[in-house]
Amino acid sequence: MGESQSRHLLGIAGLERPAIQALLDRAAAMQRRPPEKLLAGRRVLVLFYEPSTRTRTSFEVAARRLGAETVSVTASASSIEKGESLLDTVYTLRAMAVDAIIMRHGESGAPFLVARHVDVPVINAGDGMHEHPTQALLDAFTILRHKGRIAGLNVAIVGDILHSRVARSNLWLLSRFGARVRLCGPPSLLPAEFAALGAGIECHHQLEPALDGADVVMVLRIQMERMREAFFPSEAEYVHYYSVTAERLRLARPDAIVMHPGPMIRGVEIGAEVADSPQSVIREQVENGVLIRMAVLEQLLAPAEAAEKSA
Ligand code: NCD
């Protein structure tokens, strides 16, 4: 693990397997026994330049459960809207004695820039089309709860792969832990380069072979906000070829689980009956997000105290 990665959580790409495993183990321990308020007296800044419901709330709940105070700043309610530069905003907010910065930004790499200029841990809560490390961690945690392992599983990730930071972070994590990852989407949203990313990664432009015998089906939203041009002819056409419906889900293993990072658009990328089926673990993903984010905050802000308490 590089120095910059050990002090911050910027992406899955820079994390070694043991560091990922330690966070997953700690989240599991927190599920068995609620953690102590090791972050009492600490202040965490939650700085979001893009809309978010679940990720922002999840980080806030996680920080407060550990006893920390949270300060939330969103783009539409601050001088960010008046054009203050990212670093100026961060320096100003840093001057208010914050102990960590959790940030989401529309530009890939923004949290990496901030991490180079502040002396407190930075946690990436999603940067453009690049990474969303805590989402991949909570997804891995959810898969482990249901399947007991990641190695050897067939994981289908379906939808707008090109624009998805969730797909990228999951791809790094799952392939590093030995899963076979099948990416699936229309050619415009799944360029051929993805297949070259590594062993165990397949690209499919048809849904049926991607779902065939899958253990995990992860469905992604079409990220219209990141598209400046049309990437497919019409929504109806997308639904026709790529919507994960109950009928298509029967191609996956009978015990396959269905995941979605949210927000989901029922009737487009996922059928309502699939979202609400017993195979869906979408709500559990949200619950597990709080555990993972507590583990991350504790590890970055109170590693020594946490180790002492767990000893
Ligand atoms: C995702 C995101 O923001 O990248 N959502 C999330 O964090 N739960 C996926 C999305 O917006 O579709």
Tab-separated table of C-alpha atoms and ligand atoms in Angstrom:
chain	number	residue	atom	x	y	z
A	1	MET	CA	0.000	0.000	0.000
A	2	GLY	CA	1.444	3.383	-1.008
A	3	GLU	CA	1.850	6.070	1.645
A	4	SER	CA	-0.831	8.253	0.098
A	5	GLN	CA	-3.268	5.337	0.002
A	6	SER	CA	-2.683	4.329	3.605
A	7	ARG	CA	-3.610	7.774	4.914
A	8	HIS	CA	-6.553	8.241	2.525
A	9	LEU	CA	-9.118	6.046	0.783
A	10	LEU	CA	-9.041	7.269	-2.797
A	11	GLY	CA	-9.651	4.153	-4.866
A	12	ILE	CA	-9.654	0.379	-4.928
A	13	ALA	CA	-6.953	0.333	-7.636
A	14	GLY	CA	-4.318	1.437	-5.107
A	15	LEU	CA	-5.365	-0.938	-2.321
A	16	GLU	CA	-3.716	-4.283	-1.727
A	17	ARG	CA	-5.777	-7.335	-0.898
A	18	PRO	CA	-4.850	-7.425	2.818
A	19	ALA	CA	-5.977	-3.810	3.281
A	20	ILE	CA	-9.323	-4.611	1.642
A	21	GLN	CA	-9.689	-7.790	3.684
A	22	ALA	CA	-8.995	-5.894	6.915
A	23	LEU	CA	-11.829	-3.440	6.185
A	24	LEU	CA	-14.243	-6.259	5.306
A	25	ASP	CA	-13.313	-8.117	8.512
A	26	ARG	CA	-13.709	-5.010	10.646
A	27	ALA	CA	-17.162	-4.296	9.156
A	28	ALA	CA	-18.186	-7.884	9.942
A	29	ALA	CA	-16.965	-7.484	13.536
A	30	MET	CA	-18.953	-4.243	13.843
A	31	GLN	CA	-22.066	-6.079	12.703
A	32	ARG	CA	-21.611	-8.584	15.546
A	33	ARG	CA	-20.718	-5.965	18.136
A	34	PRO	CA	-21.477	-2.244	17.679
A	35	PRO	CA	-18.233	-0.239	17.821
A	36	GLU	CA	-17.280	2.163	20.579
A	37	LYS	CA	-17.474	5.888	19.939
A	38	LEU	CA	-13.788	6.146	19.121
A	39	LEU	CA	-14.275	9.311	17.080
A	40	ALA	CA	-15.861	11.382	19.866
A	41	GLY	CA	-14.683	14.982	19.577
A	42	ARG	CA	-13.661	14.564	15.937
A	43	ARG	CA	-15.211	16.556	13.095
A	44	VAL	CA	-15.747	15.096	9.644
A	45	LEU	CA	-16.456	17.231	6.582
A	46	VAL	CA	-18.867	15.767	4.035
A	47	LEU	CA	-18.290	17.774	0.838
A	48	PHE	CA	-20.552	16.799	-2.069
A	49	TYR	CA	-20.388	18.456	-5.479
A	50	GLU	CA	-22.915	16.018	-6.976
A	51	PRO	CA	-26.378	14.985	-5.849
A	52	SER	CA	-26.553	12.026	-3.499
A	53	THR	CA	-29.006	10.580	-1.047
A	54	ARG	CA	-27.748	7.257	0.149
A	55	THR	CA	-23.992	7.727	0.034
A	56	ARG	CA	-24.024	11.071	1.845
A	57	THR	CA	-26.503	9.926	4.487
A	58	SER	CA	-24.638	6.665	4.937
A	59	PHE	CA	-21.339	8.453	5.629
A	60	GLU	CA	-23.074	10.842	8.037
A	61	VAL	CA	-24.745	8.018	9.947
A	62	ALA	CA	-21.464	6.068	10.061
A	63	ALA	CA	-19.485	9.058	11.375
A	64	ARG	CA	-22.101	9.853	14.027
A	65	ARG	CA	-22.329	6.252	15.190
A	66	LEU	CA	-18.621	6.476	15.933
A	67	GLY	CA	-19.255	9.656	17.927
A	68	ALA	CA	-17.932	12.169	15.371
A	69	GLU	CA	-19.586	15.454	14.485
A	70	THR	CA	-20.367	15.958	10.780
A	71	VAL	CA	-20.398	19.140	8.719
A	72	SER	CA	-22.130	18.743	5.367
A	73	VAL	CA	-21.558	21.059	2.432
A	74	THR	CA	-23.369	20.551	-0.857
A	75	ALA	CA	-22.714	22.316	-4.130
A	76	SER	CA	-26.041	24.080	-4.333
A	77	ALA	CA	-25.782	25.732	-0.921
A	78	SER	CA	-22.305	27.233	-0.771
A	79	SER	CA	-19.732	29.391	-2.509
A	80	ILE	CA	-18.942	26.398	-4.669
A	81	GLU	CA	-21.787	27.743	-6.792
A	82	LYS	CA	-20.118	31.148	-6.894
A	83	GLY	CA	-17.119	29.606	-8.613
A	84	GLU	CA	-14.729	29.239	-5.689
A	85	SER	CA	-11.990	26.883	-6.792
A	86	LEU	CA	-11.925	23.400	-5.351
A	87	LEU	CA	-8.680	23.926	-3.427
A	88	ASP	CA	-9.794	27.321	-2.051
A	89	THR	CA	-12.986	25.728	-0.771
A	90	VAL	CA	-11.068	22.875	0.785
A	91	TYR	CA	-8.522	25.187	2.486
A	92	THR	CA	-11.348	27.307	3.903
A	93	LEU	CA	-13.203	24.315	5.253
A	94	ARG	CA	-9.999	22.701	6.505
A	95	ALA	CA	-9.407	25.857	8.567
A	96	MET	CA	-12.538	24.943	10.543
A	97	ALA	CA	-10.600	22.157	12.195
A	98	VAL	CA	-11.967	19.166	10.361
A	99	ASP	CA	-10.245	15.835	10.938
A	100	ALA	CA	-11.242	14.160	7.650
A	101	ILE	CA	-12.771	15.100	4.312
A	102	ILE	CA	-15.288	12.831	2.584
A	103	MET	CA	-15.844	14.106	-0.920
A	104	ARG	CA	-17.827	13.450	-4.074
A	105	HIS	CA	-16.984	15.361	-7.244
A	106	GLY	CA	-17.983	15.237	-10.911
A	107	GLU	CA	-14.357	15.331	-12.098
A	108	SER	CA	-12.337	12.143	-12.047
A	109	GLY	CA	-9.281	12.657	-9.853
A	110	ALA	CA	-10.608	15.586	-7.769
A	111	PRO	CA	-10.158	13.804	-4.385
A	112	PHE	CA	-6.604	12.828	-5.392
A	113	LEU	CA	-5.804	16.513	-5.963
A	114	VAL	CA	-7.270	17.490	-2.604
A	115	ALA	CA	-5.386	14.662	-0.848
A	116	ARG	CA	-2.088	16.129	-2.048
A	117	HIS	CA	-2.885	19.491	-0.456
A	118	VAL	CA	-4.348	18.728	2.956
A	119	ASP	CA	-2.936	17.096	6.061
A	120	VAL	CA	-6.095	15.120	6.941
A	121	PRO	CA	-7.436	11.869	5.473
A	122	VAL	CA	-9.511	12.209	2.304
A	123	ILE	CA	-12.171	9.618	1.439
A	124	ASN	CA	-13.404	9.402	-2.134
A	125	ALA	CA	-17.212	9.091	-2.174
A	126	GLY	CA	-17.260	8.979	-5.981
A	127	ASP	CA	-15.168	10.968	-8.492
A	128	GLY	CA	-16.627	11.351	-11.970
A	129	MET	CA	-16.400	8.163	-13.998
A	130	HIS	CA	-13.394	6.963	-12.016
A	131	GLU	CA	-13.824	5.274	-8.614
A	132	HIS	CA	-16.297	4.777	-5.773
A	133	PRO	CA	-14.262	2.663	-3.348
A	134	THR	CA	-16.722	2.401	-0.443
A	135	GLN	CA	-19.424	1.181	-2.840
A	136	ALA	CA	-17.163	-1.647	-4.050
A	137	LEU	CA	-16.315	-2.521	-0.442
A	138	LEU	CA	-19.965	-2.667	0.611
A	139	ASP	CA	-20.776	-4.706	-2.493
A	140	ALA	CA	-17.998	-7.203	-1.673
A	141	PHE	CA	-19.230	-7.359	1.928
A	142	THR	CA	-22.778	-8.076	0.708
A	143	ILE	CA	-21.584	-10.787	-1.688
A	144	LEU	CA	-19.565	-12.433	1.095
A	145	ARG	CA	-22.603	-12.448	3.422
A	146	HIS	CA	-24.559	-14.433	0.829
A	147	LYS	CA	-21.934	-16.510	-0.953
A	148	GLY	CA	-19.202	-16.887	1.669
A	149	ARG	CA	-16.504	-16.256	-0.948
A	150	ILE	CA	-15.660	-14.167	-3.976
A	151	ALA	CA	-13.100	-16.400	-5.694
A	152	GLY	CA	-14.603	-18.428	-8.531
A	153	LEU	CA	-17.954	-16.599	-8.580
A	154	ASN	CA	-19.434	-15.433	-11.879
A	155	VAL	CA	-20.435	-11.800	-11.422
A	156	ALA	CA	-22.406	-10.089	-14.206
A	157	ILE	CA	-22.275	-6.281	-14.173
A	158	VAL	CA	-24.950	-4.982	-16.530
A	159	GLY	CA	-25.652	-1.519	-17.908
A	160	ASP	CA	-23.758	1.713	-18.436
A	161	ILE	CA	-20.256	0.430	-17.731
A	162	LEU	CA	-18.471	3.294	-19.492
A	163	HIS	CA	-19.725	6.044	-17.171
A	164	SER	CA	-19.832	3.998	-13.995
A	165	ARG	CA	-17.368	4.503	-11.159
A	166	VAL	CA	-19.215	1.701	-9.370
A	167	ALA	CA	-18.333	-0.696	-12.213
A	168	ARG	CA	-14.674	0.371	-12.184
A	169	SER	CA	-14.171	0.000	-8.444
A	170	ASN	CA	-16.014	-3.328	-8.418
A	171	LEU	CA	-14.005	-4.583	-11.351
A	172	TRP	CA	-10.718	-3.948	-9.535
A	173	LEU	CA	-11.896	-5.459	-6.298
A	174	LEU	CA	-13.722	-8.524	-7.601
A	175	SER	CA	-11.063	-9.521	-10.116
A	176	ARG	CA	-8.352	-9.086	-7.467
A	177	PHE	CA	-10.270	-11.516	-5.241
A	178	GLY	CA	-10.565	-14.097	-8.026
A	179	ALA	CA	-14.107	-13.580	-9.358
A	180	ARG	CA	-14.891	-13.897	-13.058
A	181	VAL	CA	-16.422	-10.568	-14.022
A	182	ARG	CA	-18.730	-10.412	-17.044
A	183	LEU	CA	-19.375	-6.861	-18.143
A	184	CYS	CA	-22.482	-6.379	-20.265
A	185	GLY	CA	-23.924	-3.391	-22.098
A	186	PRO	CA	-24.398	-1.890	-25.550
A	187	PRO	CA	-21.088	-1.445	-27.448
A	188	SER	CA	-21.259	2.346	-26.991
A	189	LEU	CA	-21.413	1.926	-23.192
A	190	LEU	CA	-18.921	-0.937	-23.029
A	191	PRO	CA	-15.894	-0.241	-25.212
A	192	ALA	CA	-13.707	-3.217	-26.157
A	193	GLU	CA	-10.774	-1.874	-24.067
A	194	PHE	CA	-12.497	-3.165	-20.930
A	195	ALA	CA	-11.785	-6.767	-21.931
A	196	ALA	CA	-8.060	-5.970	-21.908
A	197	LEU	CA	-8.173	-4.884	-18.254
A	198	GLY	CA	-7.146	-8.250	-16.943
A	199	ALA	CA	-7.593	-11.954	-16.591
A	200	GLY	CA	-11.086	-13.040	-15.629
A	201	ILE	CA	-12.805	-10.046	-17.256
A	202	GLU	CA	-15.205	-10.710	-20.160
A	203	CYS	CA	-17.200	-8.250	-22.251
A	204	HIS	CA	-20.675	-9.116	-23.550
A	205	HIS	CA	-22.939	-7.045	-25.758
A	206	GLN	CA	-25.800	-9.468	-25.246
A	207	LEU	CA	-27.467	-9.995	-21.914
A	208	GLU	CA	-28.282	-13.693	-22.174
A	209	PRO	CA	-24.710	-15.105	-22.188
A	210	ALA	CA	-23.706	-12.628	-19.471
A	211	LEU	CA	-26.497	-13.845	-17.170
A	212	ASP	CA	-26.095	-17.531	-17.963
A	213	GLY	CA	-25.186	-19.319	-14.712
A	214	ALA	CA	-24.260	-16.058	-12.948
A	215	ASP	CA	-23.947	-16.114	-9.138
A	216	VAL	CA	-24.304	-12.356	-8.791
A	217	VAL	CA	-26.122	-9.914	-11.071
A	218	MET	CA	-25.205	-6.282	-10.493
A	219	VAL	CA	-27.400	-3.819	-12.395
A	220	LEU	CA	-26.328	-0.237	-13.129
A	221	ARG	CA	-28.258	2.919	-13.924
A	222	ILE	CA	-27.748	4.713	-17.234
A	223	GLN	CA	-25.789	7.803	-16.217
A	224	MET	CA	-27.559	10.338	-18.442
A	225	GLU	CA	-25.908	13.204	-16.576
A	226	ARG	CA	-22.487	12.095	-17.872
A	227	MET	CA	-23.590	11.843	-21.522
A	228	ARG	CA	-23.206	14.733	-23.905
A	229	GLU	CA	-24.438	12.729	-26.871
A	230	ALA	CA	-26.811	9.819	-27.474
A	231	PHE	CA	-25.242	6.474	-26.613
A	232	PHE	CA	-28.183	4.317	-27.677
A	233	PRO	CA	-31.153	4.877	-30.004
A	234	SER	CA	-33.945	5.076	-27.424
A	235	GLU	CA	-34.896	4.027	-23.921
A	236	ALA	CA	-37.359	1.511	-25.373
A	237	GLU	CA	-34.557	-0.107	-27.342
A	238	TYR	CA	-32.321	-0.257	-24.264
A	239	VAL	CA	-35.109	-1.883	-22.247
A	240	HIS	CA	-35.728	-4.365	-25.026
A	241	TYR	CA	-32.144	-5.627	-25.089
A	242	TYR	CA	-30.716	-4.954	-21.638
A	243	SER	CA	-33.391	-4.642	-18.959
A	244	VAL	CA	-32.935	-7.333	-16.300
A	245	THR	CA	-36.439	-8.785	-16.173
A	246	ALA	CA	-37.721	-11.756	-14.152
A	247	GLU	CA	-37.708	-13.901	-17.263
A	248	ARG	CA	-34.087	-13.114	-18.085
A	249	LEU	CA	-33.006	-13.544	-14.472
A	250	ARG	CA	-33.999	-17.212	-14.770
A	251	LEU	CA	-30.843	-17.672	-16.869
A	252	ALA	CA	-28.738	-16.945	-13.777
A	253	ARG	CA	-28.255	-19.552	-11.059
A	254	PRO	CA	-31.427	-20.132	-9.009
A	255	ASP	CA	-29.589	-18.831	-5.939
A	256	ALA	CA	-28.147	-15.772	-7.725
A	257	ILE	CA	-28.381	-12.485	-5.851
A	258	VAL	CA	-29.381	-9.226	-7.541
A	259	MET	CA	-27.623	-5.994	-6.623
A	260	HIS	CA	-27.964	-2.317	-7.592
A	261	PRO	CA	-26.038	0.623	-6.107
A	262	GLY	CA	-29.067	2.910	-6.494
A	263	PRO	CA	-30.704	5.080	-7.497
A	264	MET	CA	-32.540	2.541	-9.623
A	265	ILE	CA	-34.945	3.331	-12.413
A	266	ARG	CA	-37.560	0.589	-12.262
A	267	GLY	CA	-38.773	-0.526	-15.640
A	268	VAL	CA	-35.587	0.645	-17.366
A	269	GLU	CA	-32.399	-1.175	-16.300
A	270	ILE	CA	-34.265	-3.433	-13.855
A	271	GLY	CA	-37.780	-4.861	-13.760
A	272	ALA	CA	-39.797	-3.902	-10.681
A	273	GLU	CA	-40.467	-7.586	-9.992
A	274	VAL	CA	-36.696	-8.257	-9.941
A	275	ALA	CA	-35.979	-5.296	-7.657
A	276	ASP	CA	-38.546	-6.602	-5.161
A	277	SER	CA	-37.841	-10.325	-5.543
A	278	PRO	CA	-36.424	-12.492	-2.740
A	279	GLN	CA	-33.186	-12.627	-4.767
A	280	SER	CA	-32.750	-8.857	-4.447
A	281	VAL	CA	-30.263	-7.700	-1.787
A	282	ILE	CA	-30.532	-4.035	-2.721
A	283	ARG	CA	-31.754	-2.885	0.702
A	284	GLU	CA	-29.084	-4.903	2.440
A	285	GLN	CA	-26.466	-3.102	0.360
A	286	VAL	CA	-27.665	0.142	1.943
A	287	GLU	CA	-27.440	-1.298	5.483
A	288	ASN	CA	-24.009	-2.735	4.809
A	289	GLY	CA	-22.841	0.642	3.519
A	290	VAL	CA	-22.987	2.082	7.029
A	291	LEU	CA	-20.857	-0.769	8.444
A	292	ILE	CA	-18.231	-0.423	5.713
A	293	ARG	CA	-18.050	3.351	6.128
A	294	MET	CA	-17.651	2.990	9.894
A	295	ALA	CA	-14.787	0.562	9.274
A	296	VAL	CA	-13.151	3.002	6.848
A	297	LEU	CA	-13.529	6.018	9.146
A	298	GLU	CA	-12.201	4.113	12.140
A	299	GLN	CA	-9.247	2.757	10.196
A	300	LEU	CA	-8.238	6.193	8.899
A	301	LEU	CA	-8.989	8.250	12.005
A	302	ALA	CA	-8.382	5.958	14.958
A	303	PRO	CA	-6.342	2.946	13.845
A	304	ALA	CA	-4.342	2.573	17.050
A	305	GLU	CA	-7.335	2.922	19.399
A	306	ALA	CA	-9.344	0.484	17.266
A	307	ALA	CA	-6.572	-2.117	17.363
A	308	GLU	CA	-6.323	-1.738	21.149
A	309	LYS	CA	-10.088	-2.211	21.613
A	310	SER	CA	-10.193	-5.232	19.313
A	311	ALA	CA	-7.197	-6.870	21.033
B	1	NCD	C1	-23.842	5.491	-7.731
B	1	NCD	C2	-22.926	6.669	-7.949
B	1	NCD	O1	-23.218	7.791	-7.514
B	1	NCD	O2	-21.903	6.440	-8.554
B	1	NCD	N1	-24.728	5.626	-6.675
B	1	NCD	C3	-24.318	5.473	-5.381
B	1	NCD	O3	-23.330	6.003	-4.945
B	1	NCD	N2	-25.029	4.663	-4.597
B	1	NCD	C4	-24.460	5.013	-8.979
B	1	NCD	C5	-25.418	5.919	-9.713
B	1	NCD	O4	-25.481	7.121	-9.480
B	1	NCD	O5	-26.114	5.396	-10.594
